[in-house]
Protein backbone atom coordinates (compact mmCIF):
# COMPACT_ATOMS: atom_id res chain seq x y z
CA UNK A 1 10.09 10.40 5.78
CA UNK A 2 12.76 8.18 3.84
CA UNK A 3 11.32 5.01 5.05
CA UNK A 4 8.11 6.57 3.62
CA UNK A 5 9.54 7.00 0.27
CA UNK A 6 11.04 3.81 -0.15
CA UNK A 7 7.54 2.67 0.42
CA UNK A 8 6.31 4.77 -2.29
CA UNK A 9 8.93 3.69 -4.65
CA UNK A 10 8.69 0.01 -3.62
CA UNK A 11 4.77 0.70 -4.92
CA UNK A 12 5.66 1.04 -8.12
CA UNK A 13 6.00 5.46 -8.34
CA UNK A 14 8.78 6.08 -10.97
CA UNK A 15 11.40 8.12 -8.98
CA UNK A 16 12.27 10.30 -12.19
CA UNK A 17 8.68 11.59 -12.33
CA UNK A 18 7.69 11.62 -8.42
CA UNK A 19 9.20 14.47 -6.33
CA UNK A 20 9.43 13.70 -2.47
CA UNK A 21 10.40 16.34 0.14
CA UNK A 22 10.13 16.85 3.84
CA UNK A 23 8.75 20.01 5.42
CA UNK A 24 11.55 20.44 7.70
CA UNK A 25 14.24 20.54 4.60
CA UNK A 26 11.76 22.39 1.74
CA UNK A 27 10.02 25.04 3.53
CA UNK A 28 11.06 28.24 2.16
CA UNK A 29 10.37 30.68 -0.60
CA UNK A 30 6.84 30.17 -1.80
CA UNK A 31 6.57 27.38 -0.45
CA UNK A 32 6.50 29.54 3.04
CA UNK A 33 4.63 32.10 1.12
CA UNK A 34 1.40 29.58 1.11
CA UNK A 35 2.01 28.13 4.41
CA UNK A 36 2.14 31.48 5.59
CA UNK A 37 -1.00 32.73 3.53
CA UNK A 38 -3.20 29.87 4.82
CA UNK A 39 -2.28 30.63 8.35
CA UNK A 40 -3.45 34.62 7.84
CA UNK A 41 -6.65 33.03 6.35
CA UNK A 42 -7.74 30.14 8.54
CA UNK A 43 -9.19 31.22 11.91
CA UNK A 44 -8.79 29.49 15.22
CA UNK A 45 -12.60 29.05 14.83
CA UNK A 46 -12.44 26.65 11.75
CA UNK A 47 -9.25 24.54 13.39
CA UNK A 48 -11.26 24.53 16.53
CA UNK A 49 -14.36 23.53 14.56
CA UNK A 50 -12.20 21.17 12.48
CA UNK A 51 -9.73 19.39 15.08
CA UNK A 52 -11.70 20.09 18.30
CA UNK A 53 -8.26 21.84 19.24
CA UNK A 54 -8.49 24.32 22.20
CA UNK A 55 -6.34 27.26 23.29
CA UNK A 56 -4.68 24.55 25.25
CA UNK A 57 -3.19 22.57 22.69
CA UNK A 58 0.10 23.28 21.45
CA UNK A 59 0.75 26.02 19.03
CA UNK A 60 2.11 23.52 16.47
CA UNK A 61 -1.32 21.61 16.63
CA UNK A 62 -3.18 24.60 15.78
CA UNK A 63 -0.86 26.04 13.09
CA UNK A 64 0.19 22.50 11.02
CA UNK A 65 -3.24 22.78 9.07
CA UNK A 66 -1.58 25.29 7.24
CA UNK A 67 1.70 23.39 6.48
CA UNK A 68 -0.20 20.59 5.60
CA UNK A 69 -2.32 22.60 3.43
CA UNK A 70 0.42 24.25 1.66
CA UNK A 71 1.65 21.30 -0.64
CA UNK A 72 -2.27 21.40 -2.14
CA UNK A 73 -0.97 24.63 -4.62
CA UNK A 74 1.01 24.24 -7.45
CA UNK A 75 2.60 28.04 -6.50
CA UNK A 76 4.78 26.34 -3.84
CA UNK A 77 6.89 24.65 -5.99
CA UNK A 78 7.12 27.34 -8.54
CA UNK A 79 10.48 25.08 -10.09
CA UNK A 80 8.33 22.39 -11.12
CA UNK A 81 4.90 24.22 -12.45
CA UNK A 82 6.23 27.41 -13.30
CA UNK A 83 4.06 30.96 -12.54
CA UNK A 84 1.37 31.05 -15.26
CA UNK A 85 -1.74 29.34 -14.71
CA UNK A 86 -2.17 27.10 -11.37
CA UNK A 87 -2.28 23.27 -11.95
CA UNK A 88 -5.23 21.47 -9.81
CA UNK A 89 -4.25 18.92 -7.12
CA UNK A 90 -5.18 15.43 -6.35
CA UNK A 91 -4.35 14.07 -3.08
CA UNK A 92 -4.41 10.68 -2.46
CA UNK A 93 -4.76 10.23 1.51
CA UNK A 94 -6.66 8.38 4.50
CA UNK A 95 -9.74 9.27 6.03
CA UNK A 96 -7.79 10.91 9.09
CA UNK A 97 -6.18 13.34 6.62
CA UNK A 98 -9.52 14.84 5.75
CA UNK A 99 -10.21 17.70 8.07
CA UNK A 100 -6.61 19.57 6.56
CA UNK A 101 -8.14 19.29 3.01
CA UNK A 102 -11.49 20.55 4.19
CA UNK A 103 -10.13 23.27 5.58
CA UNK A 104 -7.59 23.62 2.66
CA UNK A 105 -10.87 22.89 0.37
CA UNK A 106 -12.60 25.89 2.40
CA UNK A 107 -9.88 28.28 2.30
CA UNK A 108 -8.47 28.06 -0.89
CA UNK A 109 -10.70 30.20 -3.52
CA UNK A 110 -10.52 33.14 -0.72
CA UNK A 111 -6.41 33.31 -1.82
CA UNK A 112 -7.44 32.27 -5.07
CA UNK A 113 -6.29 29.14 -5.31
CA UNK A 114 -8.10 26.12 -6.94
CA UNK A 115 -9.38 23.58 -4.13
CA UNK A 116 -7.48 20.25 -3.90
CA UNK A 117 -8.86 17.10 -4.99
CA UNK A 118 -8.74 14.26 -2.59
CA UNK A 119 -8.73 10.35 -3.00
CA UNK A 120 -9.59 9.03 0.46
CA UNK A 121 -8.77 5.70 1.05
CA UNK A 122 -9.79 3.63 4.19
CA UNK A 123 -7.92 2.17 6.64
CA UNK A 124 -6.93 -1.37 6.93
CA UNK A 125 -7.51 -2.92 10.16
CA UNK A 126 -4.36 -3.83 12.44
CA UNK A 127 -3.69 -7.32 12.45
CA UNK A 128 -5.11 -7.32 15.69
CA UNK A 129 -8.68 -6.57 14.55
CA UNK A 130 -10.49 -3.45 13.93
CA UNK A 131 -10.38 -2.38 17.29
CA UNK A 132 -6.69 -1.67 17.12
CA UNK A 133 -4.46 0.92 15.21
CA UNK A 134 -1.96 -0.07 12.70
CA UNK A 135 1.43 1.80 13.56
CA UNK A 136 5.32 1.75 12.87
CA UNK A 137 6.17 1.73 16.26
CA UNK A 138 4.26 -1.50 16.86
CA UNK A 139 5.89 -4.16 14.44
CA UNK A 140 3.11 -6.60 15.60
CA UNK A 141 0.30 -4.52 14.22
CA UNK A 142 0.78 -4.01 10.32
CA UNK A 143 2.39 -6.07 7.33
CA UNK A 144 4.77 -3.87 5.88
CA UNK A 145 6.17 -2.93 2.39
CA UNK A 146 10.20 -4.06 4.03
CA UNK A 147 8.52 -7.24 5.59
CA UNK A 148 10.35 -10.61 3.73
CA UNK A 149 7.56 -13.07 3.27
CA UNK A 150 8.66 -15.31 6.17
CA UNK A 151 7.76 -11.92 8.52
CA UNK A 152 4.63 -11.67 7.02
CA UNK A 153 3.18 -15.14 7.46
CA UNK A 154 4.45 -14.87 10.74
CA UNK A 155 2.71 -12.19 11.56
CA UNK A 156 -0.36 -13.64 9.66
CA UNK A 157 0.12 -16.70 11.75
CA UNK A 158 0.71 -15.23 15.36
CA UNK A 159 -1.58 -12.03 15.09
CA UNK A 160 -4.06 -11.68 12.70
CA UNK A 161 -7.60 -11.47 14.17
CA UNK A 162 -9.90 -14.07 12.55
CA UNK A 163 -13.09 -13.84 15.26
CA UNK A 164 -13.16 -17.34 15.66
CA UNK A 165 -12.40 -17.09 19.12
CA UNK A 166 -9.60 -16.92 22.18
CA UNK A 167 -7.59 -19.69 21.86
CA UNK A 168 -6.14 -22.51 18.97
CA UNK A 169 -8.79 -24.51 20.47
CA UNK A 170 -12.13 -21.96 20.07
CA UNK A 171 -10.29 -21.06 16.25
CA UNK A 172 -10.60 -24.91 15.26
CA UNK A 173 -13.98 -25.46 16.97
CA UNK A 174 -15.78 -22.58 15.30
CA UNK A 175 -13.57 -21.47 12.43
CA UNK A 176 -13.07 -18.02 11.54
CA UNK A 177 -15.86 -14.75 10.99
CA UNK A 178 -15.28 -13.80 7.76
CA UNK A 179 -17.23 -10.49 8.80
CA UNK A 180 -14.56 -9.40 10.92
CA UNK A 181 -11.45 -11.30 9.84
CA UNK A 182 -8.52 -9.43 9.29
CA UNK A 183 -6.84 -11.60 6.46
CA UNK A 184 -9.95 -11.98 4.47
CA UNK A 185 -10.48 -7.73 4.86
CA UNK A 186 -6.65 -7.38 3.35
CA UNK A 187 -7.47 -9.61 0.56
CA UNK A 188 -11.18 -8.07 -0.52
């Protein structure tokens, strides 16, 4: 979470007007109240239906739609928005986050809430083409915000997928494929 932040900040948010939490230091008070109100109102049905989860997932599988929903209503953070009228969310997220808002989206005006907003973004390929994941744990596999330019044409250099083929030798005989290259897909 704090490496996630710096991110954010490093992007420009202005710290005195962004507010940042964790759920494992924030839950509590209404906050709860919502997680805790989504849960009573979201069967295992629509997570099934939603996340293909069965009764032999984990419990934590099947109840984070609810945590993750709960940030989506002004009422949890009662400190910042008051308790008059609710203010309307817009979530800015990837793709992969979209089956919590649709549930959140589906649940909402039954606790009379207002639905969420979203902003999906897509994904940008791994360096190693689209067929890979970008991920923290793999250094090799993203271009990150902490990355000194030296890293990142290294990694531009020694990873990025271009299509033209293999090896040096297939890259210099038939160039790259713009269709699937990875630097020209972070640049467009």
């Amino acid at each position: 979470a704090v490496e996630n932040a710096k991110d954010i900040i490093a992007c420009g948010f202005d710290v005195r007007r962004t507010f940042m939490f964790t759920d494992l230091k924030y839950v509590g008070g209404q906050f709860y109240k919502n997680i805790v109100r989504m849960a009573n109102a979201t069967t295992g049905n629509t997570v099934r239906g939603a996340f293909g989860l069965t009764l032999d997932n984990k419990s934590g599988q099947i109840s984070f739609p609810a945590i993750q929903a709960s940030p989506s209503f002004s009422s949890s953070f009662p400190h910042m928005f008051g308790e008059g009228d609710p203010v309307r969310c817009l979530i800015p997220c990837a793709i992969d986050q979209d089956p919590y808002f649709r549930v959140t989206r589906d649940v909402a005006p039954r606790l009379g809430l207002n639905k969420p907003a979203l902003i999906e973004s897509t994904f940008f390929p791994a360096l190693q083409g689209e067929s890979g994941k970008m991920s923290a744990s793999d250094q090799t596999s993203a271009i990150f915000v902490s990355d000194t330019p030296k890293q990142i044409k290294e990694k531009i250099n020694k990873y990025a997928f271009s299509g033209g083929g293999g090896t040096v030798e297939d890259q210099r005989k038939n160039g790259a494929d713009i269709s699937v290259d990875v630097s020209i897909k972070y640049l467009s």
